[in-house]
PDB file of C-alpha atoms in Angstrom:
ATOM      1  CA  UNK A   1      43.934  -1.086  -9.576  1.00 97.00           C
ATOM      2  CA  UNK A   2      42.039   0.762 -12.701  1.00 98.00           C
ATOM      3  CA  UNK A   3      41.694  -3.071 -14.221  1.00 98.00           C
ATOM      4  CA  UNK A   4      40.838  -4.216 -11.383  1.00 98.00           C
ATOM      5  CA  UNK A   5      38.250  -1.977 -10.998  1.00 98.00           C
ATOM      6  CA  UNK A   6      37.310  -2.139 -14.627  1.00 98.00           C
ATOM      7  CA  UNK A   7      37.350  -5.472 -14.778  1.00 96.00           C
ATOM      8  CA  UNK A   8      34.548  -5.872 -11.811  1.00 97.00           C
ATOM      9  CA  UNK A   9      37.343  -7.619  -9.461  1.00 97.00           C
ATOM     10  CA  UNK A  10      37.363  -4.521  -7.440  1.00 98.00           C
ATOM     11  CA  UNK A  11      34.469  -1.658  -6.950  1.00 97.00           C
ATOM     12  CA  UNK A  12      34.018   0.348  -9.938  1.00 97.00           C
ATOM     13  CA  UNK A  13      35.981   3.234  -9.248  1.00 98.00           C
ATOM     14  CA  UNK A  14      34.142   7.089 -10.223  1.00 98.00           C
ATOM     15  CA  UNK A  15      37.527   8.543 -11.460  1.00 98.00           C
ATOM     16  CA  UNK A  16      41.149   7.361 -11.781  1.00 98.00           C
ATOM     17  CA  UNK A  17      43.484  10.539 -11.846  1.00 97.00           C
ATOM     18  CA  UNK A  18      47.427  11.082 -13.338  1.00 97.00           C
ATOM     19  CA  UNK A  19      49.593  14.001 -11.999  1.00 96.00           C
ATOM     20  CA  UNK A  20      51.640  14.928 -14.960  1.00 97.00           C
ATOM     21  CA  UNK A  21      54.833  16.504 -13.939  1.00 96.00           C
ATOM     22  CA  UNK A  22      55.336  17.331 -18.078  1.00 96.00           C
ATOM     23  CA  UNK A  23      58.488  14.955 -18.088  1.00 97.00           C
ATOM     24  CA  UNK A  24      57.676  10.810 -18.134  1.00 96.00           C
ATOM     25  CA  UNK A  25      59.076   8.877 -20.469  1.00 96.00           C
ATOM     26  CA  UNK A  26      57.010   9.098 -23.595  1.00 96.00           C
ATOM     27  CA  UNK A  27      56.709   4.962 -23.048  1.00 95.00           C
ATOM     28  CA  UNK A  28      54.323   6.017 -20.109  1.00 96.00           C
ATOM     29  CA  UNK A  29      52.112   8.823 -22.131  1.00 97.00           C
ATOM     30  CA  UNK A  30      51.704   5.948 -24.558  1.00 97.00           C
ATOM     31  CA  UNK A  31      50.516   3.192 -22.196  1.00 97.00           C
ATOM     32  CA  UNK A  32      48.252   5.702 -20.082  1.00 97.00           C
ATOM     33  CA  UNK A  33      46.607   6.260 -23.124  1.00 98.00           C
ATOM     34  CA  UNK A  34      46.475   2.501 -23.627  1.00 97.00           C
ATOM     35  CA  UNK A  35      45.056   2.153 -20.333  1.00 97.00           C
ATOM     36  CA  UNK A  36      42.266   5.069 -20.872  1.00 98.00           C
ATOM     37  CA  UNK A  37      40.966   3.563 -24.879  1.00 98.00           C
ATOM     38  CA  UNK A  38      41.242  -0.048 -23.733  1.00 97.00           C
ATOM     39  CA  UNK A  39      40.615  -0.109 -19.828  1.00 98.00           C
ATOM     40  CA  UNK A  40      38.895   2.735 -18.441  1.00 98.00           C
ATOM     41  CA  UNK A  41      36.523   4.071 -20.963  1.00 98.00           C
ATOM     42  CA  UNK A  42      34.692   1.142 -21.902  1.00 98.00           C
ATOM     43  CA  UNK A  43      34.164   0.419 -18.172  1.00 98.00           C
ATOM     44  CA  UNK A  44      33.321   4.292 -18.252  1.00 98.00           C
ATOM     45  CA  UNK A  45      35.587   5.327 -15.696  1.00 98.00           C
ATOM     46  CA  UNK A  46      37.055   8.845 -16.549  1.00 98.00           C
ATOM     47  CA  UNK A  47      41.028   9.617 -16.324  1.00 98.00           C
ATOM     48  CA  UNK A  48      41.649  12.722 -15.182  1.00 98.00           C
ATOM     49  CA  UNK A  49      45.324  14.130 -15.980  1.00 98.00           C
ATOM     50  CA  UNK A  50      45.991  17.374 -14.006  1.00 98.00           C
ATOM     51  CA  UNK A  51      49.227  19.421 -13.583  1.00 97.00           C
ATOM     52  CA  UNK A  52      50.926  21.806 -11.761  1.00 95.00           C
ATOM     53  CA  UNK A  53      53.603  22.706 -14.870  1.00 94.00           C
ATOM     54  CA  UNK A  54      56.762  21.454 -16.729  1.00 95.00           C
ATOM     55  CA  UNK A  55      59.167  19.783 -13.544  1.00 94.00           C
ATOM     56  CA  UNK A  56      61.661  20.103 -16.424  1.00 95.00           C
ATOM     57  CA  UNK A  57      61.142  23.515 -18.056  1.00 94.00           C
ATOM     58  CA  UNK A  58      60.441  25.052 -14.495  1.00 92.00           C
ATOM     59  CA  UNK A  59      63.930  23.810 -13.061  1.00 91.00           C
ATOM     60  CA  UNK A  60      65.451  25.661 -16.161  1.00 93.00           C
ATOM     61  CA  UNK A  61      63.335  29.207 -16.071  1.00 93.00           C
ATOM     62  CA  UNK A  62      64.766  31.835 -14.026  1.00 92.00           C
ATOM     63  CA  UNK A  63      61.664  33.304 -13.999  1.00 89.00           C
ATOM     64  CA  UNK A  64      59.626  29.925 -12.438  1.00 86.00           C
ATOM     65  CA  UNK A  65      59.812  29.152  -8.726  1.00 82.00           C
ATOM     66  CA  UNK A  66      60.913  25.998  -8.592  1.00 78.00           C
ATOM     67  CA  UNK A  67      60.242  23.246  -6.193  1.00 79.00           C
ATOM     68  CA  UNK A  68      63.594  20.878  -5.881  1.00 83.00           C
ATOM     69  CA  UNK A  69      64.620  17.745  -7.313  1.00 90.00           C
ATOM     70  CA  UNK A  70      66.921  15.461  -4.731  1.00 92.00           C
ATOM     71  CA  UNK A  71      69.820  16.390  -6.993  1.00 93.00           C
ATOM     72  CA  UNK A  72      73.323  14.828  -5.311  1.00 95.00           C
ATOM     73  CA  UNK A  73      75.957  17.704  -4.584  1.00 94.00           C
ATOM     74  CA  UNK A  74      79.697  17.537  -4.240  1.00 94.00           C
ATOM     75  CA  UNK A  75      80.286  20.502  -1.975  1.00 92.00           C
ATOM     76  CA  UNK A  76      83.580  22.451  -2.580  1.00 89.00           C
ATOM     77  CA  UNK A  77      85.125  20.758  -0.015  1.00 91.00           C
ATOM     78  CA  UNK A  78      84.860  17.955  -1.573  1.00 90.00           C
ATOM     79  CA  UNK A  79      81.857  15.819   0.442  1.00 93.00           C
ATOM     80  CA  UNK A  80      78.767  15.126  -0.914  1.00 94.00           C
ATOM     81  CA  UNK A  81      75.239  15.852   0.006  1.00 93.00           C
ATOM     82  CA  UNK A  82      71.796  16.439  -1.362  1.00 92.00           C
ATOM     83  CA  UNK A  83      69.380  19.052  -2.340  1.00 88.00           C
ATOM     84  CA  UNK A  84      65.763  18.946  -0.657  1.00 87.00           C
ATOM     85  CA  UNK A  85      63.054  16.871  -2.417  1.00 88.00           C
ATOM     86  CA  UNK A  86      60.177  19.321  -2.984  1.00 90.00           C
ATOM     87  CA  UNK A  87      59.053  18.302  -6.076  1.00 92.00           C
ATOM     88  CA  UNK A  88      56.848  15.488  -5.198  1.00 92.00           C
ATOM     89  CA  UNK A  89      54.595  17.337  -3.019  1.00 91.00           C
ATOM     90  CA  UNK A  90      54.321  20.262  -5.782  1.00 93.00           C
ATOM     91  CA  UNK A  91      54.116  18.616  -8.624  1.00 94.00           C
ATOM     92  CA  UNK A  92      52.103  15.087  -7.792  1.00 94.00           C
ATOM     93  CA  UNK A  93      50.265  16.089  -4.577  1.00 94.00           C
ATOM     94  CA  UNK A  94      49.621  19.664  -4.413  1.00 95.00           C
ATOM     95  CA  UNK A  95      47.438  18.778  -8.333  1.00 96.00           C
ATOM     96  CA  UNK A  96      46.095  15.858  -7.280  1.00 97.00           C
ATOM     97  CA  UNK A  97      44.561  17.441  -3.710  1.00 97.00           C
ATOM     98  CA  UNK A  98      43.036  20.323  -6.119  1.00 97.00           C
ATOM     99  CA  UNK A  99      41.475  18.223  -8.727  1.00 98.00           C
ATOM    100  CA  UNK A 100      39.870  16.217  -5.365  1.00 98.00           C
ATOM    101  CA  UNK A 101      38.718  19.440  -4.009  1.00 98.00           C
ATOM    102  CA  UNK A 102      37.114  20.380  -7.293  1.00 98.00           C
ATOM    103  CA  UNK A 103      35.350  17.176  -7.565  1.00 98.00           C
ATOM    104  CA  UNK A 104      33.891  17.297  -3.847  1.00 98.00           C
ATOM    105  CA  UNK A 105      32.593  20.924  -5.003  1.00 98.00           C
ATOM    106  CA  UNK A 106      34.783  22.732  -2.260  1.00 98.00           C
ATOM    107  CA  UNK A 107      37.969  24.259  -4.228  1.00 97.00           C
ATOM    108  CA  UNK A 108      40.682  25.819  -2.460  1.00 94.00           C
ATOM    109  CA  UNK A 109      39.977  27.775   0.039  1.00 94.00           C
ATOM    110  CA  UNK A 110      36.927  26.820   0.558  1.00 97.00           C
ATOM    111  CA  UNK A 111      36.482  24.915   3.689  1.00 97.00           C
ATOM    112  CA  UNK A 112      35.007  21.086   3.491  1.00 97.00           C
ATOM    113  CA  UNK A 113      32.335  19.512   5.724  1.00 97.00           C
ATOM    114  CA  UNK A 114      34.062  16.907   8.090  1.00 94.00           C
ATOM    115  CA  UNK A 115      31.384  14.388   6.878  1.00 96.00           C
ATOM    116  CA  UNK A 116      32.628  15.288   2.998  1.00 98.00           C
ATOM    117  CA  UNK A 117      35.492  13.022   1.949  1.00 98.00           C
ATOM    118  CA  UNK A 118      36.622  10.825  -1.019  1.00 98.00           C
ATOM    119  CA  UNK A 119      37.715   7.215  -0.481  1.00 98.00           C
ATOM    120  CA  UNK A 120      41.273   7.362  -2.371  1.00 97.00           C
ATOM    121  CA  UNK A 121      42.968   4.218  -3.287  1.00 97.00           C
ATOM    122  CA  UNK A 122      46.627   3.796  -3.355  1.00 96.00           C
ATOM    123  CA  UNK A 123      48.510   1.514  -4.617  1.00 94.00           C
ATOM    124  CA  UNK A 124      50.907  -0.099  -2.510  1.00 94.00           C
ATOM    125  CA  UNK A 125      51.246  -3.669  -2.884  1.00 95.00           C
ATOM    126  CA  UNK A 126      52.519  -5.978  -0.002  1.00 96.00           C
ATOM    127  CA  UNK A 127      56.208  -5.622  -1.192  1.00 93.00           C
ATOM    128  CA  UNK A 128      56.099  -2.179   0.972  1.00 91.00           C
ATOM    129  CA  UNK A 129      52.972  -2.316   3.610  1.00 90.00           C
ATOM    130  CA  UNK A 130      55.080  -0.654   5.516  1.00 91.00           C
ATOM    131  CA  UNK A 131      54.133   2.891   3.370  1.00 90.00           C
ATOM    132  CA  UNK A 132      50.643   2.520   3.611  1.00 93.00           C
ATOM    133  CA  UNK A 133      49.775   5.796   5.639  1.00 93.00           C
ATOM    134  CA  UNK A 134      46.657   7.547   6.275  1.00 94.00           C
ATOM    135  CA  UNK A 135      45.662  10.602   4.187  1.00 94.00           C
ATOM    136  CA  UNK A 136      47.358  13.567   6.141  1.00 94.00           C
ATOM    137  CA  UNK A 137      43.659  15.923   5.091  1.00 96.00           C
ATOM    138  CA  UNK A 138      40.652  14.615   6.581  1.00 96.00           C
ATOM    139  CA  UNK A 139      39.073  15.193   3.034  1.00 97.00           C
ATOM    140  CA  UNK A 140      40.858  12.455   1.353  1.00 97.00           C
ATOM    141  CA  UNK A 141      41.265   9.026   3.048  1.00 97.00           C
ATOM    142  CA  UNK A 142      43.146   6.092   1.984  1.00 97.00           C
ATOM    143  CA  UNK A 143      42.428   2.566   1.226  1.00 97.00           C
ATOM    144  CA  UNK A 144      44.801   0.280  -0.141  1.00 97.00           C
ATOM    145  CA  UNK A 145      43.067  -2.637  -2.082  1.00 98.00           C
ATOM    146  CA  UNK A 146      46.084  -4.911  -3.226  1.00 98.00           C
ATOM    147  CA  UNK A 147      46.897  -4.834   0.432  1.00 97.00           C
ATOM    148  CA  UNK A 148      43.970  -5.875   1.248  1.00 97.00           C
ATOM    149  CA  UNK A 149      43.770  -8.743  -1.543  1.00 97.00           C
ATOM    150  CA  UNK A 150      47.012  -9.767  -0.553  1.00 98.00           C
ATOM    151  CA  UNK A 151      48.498  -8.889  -4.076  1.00 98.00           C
ATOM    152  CA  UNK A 152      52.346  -8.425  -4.061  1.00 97.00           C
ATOM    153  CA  UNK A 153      54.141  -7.158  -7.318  1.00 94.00           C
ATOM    154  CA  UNK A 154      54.619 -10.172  -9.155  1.00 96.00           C
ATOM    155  CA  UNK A 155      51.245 -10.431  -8.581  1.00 97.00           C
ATOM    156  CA  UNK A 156      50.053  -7.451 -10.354  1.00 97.00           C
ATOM    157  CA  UNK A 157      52.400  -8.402 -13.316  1.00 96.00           C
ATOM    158  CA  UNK A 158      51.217 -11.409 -13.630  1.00 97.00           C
ATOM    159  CA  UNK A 159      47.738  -9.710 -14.356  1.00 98.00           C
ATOM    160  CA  UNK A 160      48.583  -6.916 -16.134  1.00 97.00           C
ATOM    161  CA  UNK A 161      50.447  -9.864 -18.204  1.00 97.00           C
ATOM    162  CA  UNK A 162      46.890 -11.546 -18.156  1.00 97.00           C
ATOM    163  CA  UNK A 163      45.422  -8.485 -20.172  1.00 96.00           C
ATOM    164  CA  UNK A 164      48.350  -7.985 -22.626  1.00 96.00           C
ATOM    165  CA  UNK A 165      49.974  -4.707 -21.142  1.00 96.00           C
ATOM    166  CA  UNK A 166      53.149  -7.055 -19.664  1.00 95.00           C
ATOM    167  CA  UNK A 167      55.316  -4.078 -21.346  1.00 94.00           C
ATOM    168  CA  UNK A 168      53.870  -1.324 -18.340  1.00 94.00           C
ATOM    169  CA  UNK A 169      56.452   0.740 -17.677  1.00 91.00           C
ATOM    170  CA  UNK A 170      57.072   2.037 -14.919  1.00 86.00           C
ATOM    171  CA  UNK A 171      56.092   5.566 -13.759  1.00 87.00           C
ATOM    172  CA  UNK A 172      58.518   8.175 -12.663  1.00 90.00           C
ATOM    173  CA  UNK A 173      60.090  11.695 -14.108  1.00 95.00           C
ATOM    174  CA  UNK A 174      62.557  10.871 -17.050  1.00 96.00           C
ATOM    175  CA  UNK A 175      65.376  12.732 -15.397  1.00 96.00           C
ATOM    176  CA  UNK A 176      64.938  11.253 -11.344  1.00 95.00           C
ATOM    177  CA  UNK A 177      68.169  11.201  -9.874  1.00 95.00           C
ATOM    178  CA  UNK A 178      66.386   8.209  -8.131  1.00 93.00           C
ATOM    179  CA  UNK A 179      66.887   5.950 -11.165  1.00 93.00           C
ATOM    180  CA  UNK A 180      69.258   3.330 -10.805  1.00 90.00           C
ATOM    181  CA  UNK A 181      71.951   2.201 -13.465  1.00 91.00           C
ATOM    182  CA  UNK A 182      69.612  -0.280 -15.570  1.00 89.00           C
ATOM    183  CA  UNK A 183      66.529   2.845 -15.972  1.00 91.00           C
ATOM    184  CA  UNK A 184      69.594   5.194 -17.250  1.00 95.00           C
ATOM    185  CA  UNK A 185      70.828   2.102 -19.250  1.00 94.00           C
ATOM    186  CA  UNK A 186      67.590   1.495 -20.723  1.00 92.00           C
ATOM    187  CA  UNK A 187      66.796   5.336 -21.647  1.00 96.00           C
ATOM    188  CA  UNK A 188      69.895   5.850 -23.484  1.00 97.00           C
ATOM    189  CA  UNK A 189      69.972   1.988 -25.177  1.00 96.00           C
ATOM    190  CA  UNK A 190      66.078   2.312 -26.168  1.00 95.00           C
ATOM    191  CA  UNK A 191      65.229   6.202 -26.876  1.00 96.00           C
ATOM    192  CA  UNK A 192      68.301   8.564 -28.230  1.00 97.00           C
ATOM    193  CA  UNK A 193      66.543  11.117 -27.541  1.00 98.00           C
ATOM    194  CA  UNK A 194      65.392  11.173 -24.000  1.00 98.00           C
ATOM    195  CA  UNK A 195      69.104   9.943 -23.312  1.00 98.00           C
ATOM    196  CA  UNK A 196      70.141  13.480 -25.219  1.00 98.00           C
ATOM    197  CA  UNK A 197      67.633  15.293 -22.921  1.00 98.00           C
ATOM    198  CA  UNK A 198      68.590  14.062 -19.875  1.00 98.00           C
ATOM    199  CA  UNK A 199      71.911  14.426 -20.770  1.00 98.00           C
ATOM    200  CA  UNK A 200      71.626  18.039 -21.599  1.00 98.00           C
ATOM    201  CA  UNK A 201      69.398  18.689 -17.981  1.00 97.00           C
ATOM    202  CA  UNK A 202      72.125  17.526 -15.952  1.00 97.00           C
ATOM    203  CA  UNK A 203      75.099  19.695 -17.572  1.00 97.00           C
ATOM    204  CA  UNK A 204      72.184  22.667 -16.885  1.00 94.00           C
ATOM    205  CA  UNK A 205      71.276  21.634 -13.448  1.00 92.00           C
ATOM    206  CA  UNK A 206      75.138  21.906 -12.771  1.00 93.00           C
ATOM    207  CA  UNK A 207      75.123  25.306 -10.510  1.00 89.00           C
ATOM    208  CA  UNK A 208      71.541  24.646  -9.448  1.00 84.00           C
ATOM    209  CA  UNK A 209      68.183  25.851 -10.803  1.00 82.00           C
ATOM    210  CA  UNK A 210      67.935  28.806 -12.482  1.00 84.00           C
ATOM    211  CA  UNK A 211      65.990  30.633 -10.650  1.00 83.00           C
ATOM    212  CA  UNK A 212      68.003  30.545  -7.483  1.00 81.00           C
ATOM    213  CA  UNK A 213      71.058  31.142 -10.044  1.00 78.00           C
ATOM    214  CA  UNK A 214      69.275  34.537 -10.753  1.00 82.00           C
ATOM    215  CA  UNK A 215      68.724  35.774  -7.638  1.00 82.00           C
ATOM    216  CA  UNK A 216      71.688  35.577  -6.347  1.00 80.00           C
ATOM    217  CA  UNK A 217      71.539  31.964  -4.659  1.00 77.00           C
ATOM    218  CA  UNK A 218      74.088  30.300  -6.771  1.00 77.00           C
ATOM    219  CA  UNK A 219      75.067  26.541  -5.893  1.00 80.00           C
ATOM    220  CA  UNK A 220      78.349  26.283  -3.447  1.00 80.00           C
ATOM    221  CA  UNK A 221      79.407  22.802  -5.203  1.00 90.00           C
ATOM    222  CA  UNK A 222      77.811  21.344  -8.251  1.00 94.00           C
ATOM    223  CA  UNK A 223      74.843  19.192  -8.733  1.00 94.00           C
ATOM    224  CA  UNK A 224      74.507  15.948 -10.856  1.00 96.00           C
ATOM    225  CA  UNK A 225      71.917  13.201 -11.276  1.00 97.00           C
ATOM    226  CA  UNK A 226      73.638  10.254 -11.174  1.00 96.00           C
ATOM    227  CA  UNK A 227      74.891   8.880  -7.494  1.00 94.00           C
ATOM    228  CA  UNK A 228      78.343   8.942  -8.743  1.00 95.00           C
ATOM    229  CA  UNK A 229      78.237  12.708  -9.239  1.00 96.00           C
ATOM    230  CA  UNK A 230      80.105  12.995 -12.243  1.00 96.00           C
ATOM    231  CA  UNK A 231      78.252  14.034 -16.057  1.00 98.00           C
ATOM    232  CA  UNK A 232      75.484  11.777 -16.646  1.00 98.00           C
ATOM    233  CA  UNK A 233      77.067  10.931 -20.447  1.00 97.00           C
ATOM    234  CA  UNK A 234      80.360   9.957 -18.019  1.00 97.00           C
ATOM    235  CA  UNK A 235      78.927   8.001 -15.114  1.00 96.00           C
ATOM    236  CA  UNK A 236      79.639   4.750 -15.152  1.00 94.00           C
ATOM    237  CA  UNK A 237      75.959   3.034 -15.547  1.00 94.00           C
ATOM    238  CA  UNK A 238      77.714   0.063 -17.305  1.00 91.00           C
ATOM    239  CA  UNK A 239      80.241  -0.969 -15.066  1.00 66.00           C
ATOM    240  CA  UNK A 240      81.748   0.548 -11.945  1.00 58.00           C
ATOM    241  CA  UNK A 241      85.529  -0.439 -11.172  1.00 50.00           C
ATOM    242  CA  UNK A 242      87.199  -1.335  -8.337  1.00 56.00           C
ATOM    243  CA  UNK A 243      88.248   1.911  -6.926  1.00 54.00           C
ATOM    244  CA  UNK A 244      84.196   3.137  -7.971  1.00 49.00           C
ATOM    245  CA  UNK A 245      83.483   0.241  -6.021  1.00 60.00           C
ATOM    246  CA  UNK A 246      85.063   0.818  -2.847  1.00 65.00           C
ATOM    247  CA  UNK A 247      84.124   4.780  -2.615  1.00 58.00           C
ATOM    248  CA  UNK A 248      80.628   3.679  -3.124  1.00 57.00           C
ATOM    249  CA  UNK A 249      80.521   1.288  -0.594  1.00 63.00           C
ATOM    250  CA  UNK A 250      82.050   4.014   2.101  1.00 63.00           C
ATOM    251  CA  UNK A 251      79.314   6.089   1.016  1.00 55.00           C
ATOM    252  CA  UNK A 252      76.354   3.543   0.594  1.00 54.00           C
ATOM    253  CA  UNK A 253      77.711   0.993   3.370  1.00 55.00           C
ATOM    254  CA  UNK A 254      78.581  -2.663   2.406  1.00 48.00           C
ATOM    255  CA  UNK A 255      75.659  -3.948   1.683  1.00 52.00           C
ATOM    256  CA  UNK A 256      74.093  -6.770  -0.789  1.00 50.00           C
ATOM    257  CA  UNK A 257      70.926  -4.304  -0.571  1.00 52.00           C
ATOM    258  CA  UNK A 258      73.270  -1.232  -1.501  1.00 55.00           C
ATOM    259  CA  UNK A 259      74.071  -2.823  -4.753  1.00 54.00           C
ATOM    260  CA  UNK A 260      70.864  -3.880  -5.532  1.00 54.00           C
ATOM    261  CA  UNK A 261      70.113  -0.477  -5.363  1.00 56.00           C
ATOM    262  CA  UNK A 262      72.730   1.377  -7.444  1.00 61.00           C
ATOM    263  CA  UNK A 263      71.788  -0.607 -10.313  1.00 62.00           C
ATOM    264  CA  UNK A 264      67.690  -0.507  -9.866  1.00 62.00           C
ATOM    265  CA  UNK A 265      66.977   2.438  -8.332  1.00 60.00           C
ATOM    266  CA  UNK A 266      65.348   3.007  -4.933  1.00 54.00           C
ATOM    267  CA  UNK A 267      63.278  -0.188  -5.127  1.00 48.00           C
ATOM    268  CA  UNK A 268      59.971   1.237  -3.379  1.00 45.00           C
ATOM    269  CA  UNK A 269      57.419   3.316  -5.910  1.00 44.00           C
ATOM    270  CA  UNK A 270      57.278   6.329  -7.020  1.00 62.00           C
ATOM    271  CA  UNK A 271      53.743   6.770  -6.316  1.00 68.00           C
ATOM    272  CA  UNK A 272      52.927  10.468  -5.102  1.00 77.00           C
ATOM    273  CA  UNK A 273      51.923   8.932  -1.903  1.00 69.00           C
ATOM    274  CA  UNK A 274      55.021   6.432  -1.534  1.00 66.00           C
ATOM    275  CA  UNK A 275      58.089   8.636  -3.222  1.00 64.00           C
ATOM    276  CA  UNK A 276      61.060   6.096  -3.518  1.00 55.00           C
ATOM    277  CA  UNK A 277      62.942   9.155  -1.980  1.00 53.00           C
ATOM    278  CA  UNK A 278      60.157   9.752   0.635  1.00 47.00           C
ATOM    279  CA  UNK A 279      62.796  10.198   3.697  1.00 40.00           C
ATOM    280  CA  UNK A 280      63.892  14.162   3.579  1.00 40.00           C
ATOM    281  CA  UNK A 281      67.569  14.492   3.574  1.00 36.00           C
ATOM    282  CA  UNK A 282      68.656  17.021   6.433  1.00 33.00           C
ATOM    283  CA  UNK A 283      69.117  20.210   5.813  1.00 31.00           C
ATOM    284  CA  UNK A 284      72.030  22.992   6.208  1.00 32.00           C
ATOM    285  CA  UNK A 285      71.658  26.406   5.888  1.00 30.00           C
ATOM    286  CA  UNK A 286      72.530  25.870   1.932  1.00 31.00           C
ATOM    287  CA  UNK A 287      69.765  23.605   1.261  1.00 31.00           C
ATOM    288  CA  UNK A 288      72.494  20.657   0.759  1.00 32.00           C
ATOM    289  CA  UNK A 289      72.129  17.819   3.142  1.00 30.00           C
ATOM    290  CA  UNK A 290      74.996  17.365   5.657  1.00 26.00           C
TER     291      UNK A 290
END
């Protein structure tokens, strides 16, 4: 949408903005600033980057309140569930609301005219329509312009492709338990590093976030990233066997779409307004989902 906009094929735009949670691959720090000396500042659009902390460093500081990753759990009895997904609303929306209310002139608390409002584009192509919502604050409310061009995903690839930046990676937290078998592939085959820091997360992540570990509110089960719920450096992201196979399809249900899936990732965006995890897992009085 930003080269669309810069390029005159949509409205100019008065600000594009990024919600750093502090932990993207640094493949997407390099092609937002890509995107900002080659896109948006000759068209004179400004970038904003705003935060609301380290997702990463937060998890790990007993000290930090933390909002929660969707980690899977193996409960001590042996079934598995899920911890609540909190972290999308503090750590992409909650920054991204602010920096809006600072640019109307109304911060936080402050309370905004009804007749005050930015026009916020999202984008959500026409592979998923169906999570094109309306803004849930009256000061912010959505349009969605490939939607309304009738752009689909190959279709912004193919332009992207058209401007050179074919190699756009795609946007999401280094360490989402949301990535599917070819992202963790394709972390620890292309950058040794990030593999060795994801690795290291989900050995730490193991009893739960620190800071519920210090107060008192240790994990009952452990917590991984990976679906299979074993180490990260163990799961099997290269092959799964037969026996893999068949507990994965009790859990996942026997489904073409299923194994699609395990090895992609949740297929949707990961777009503060369209999480690929967007439906909350229910809740027991542990904070695991039954």
């Amino acid at each position: 949408m930003l080269a669309l906009s810069a390029k005159g094929v949509l409205p100019r735009v008065d600000y594009a903005i990024f919600a750093d949670t502090g932990w993207e691959p640094q493949a997407v720090y390099r092609h937002l600033d890509r995107l900002e000396r080659y896109i948006a500042e000759p068209a004179g659009i400004p970038i904003l980057r705003v935060s609301s902390g380290n997702i990463r460093k937060d998890a790990l500081d007993p000290h930090h309140r933390f909002a929660s990753m969707p980690l899977y759990i193996l409960n001590q009895d042996g079934k598995p569930g899920m911890t609540r997904r909190q972290c999308t609303g503090e750590y992409k929306i909650k920054p991204l609301k602010k920096q809006v209310r600072e640019l109307l002139g109304y911060p936080y608390p402050a309370r905004i005219p009804r007749d005050v409002y930015v026009e916020q584009w999202v984008g959500i192509s026409t592979d998923e329509f169906h999570r094109a919502k309306d803004s849930d604050v009256k000061y912010m409310r959505n349009r969605h312009p490939l939607i309304d061009i009738g752009w689909s995903r190959a279709d912004c690839v193919k332009y992207l492709t058209s401007l050179g930046l074919a190699d756009t990676p795609k946007s999401s937290c280094l360490g989402c338990p949301f990535h599917g078998n070819a992202q963790w592939r394709s972390i620890r085959d292309s950058s040794p590093q990030e593999w060795a820091d994801v690795v290291a997360f989900d050995a730490a992540i193991r009893k739960g976030n620190a800071r519920a570990n210090a107060t008192g509110n240790r994990l009952l089960g452990e917590a991984f990233l990976h679906r299979s719920r074993v180490p990260l450096d163990q799961a099997p992201i290269d092959h799964v066997t037969a026996a893999e196979w068949a507990a994965l399809q009790q859990e996942l249900g026997d489904s073409a779409a299923d194994a699609q899936e395990l090895e992609d990732g949740v297929i949707d965006s990961c777009s503060p307004w369209a999480c690929r995890g967007e439906v909350e897992p229910v809740q027991d009085d542990f904070g695991l989902a039954s």
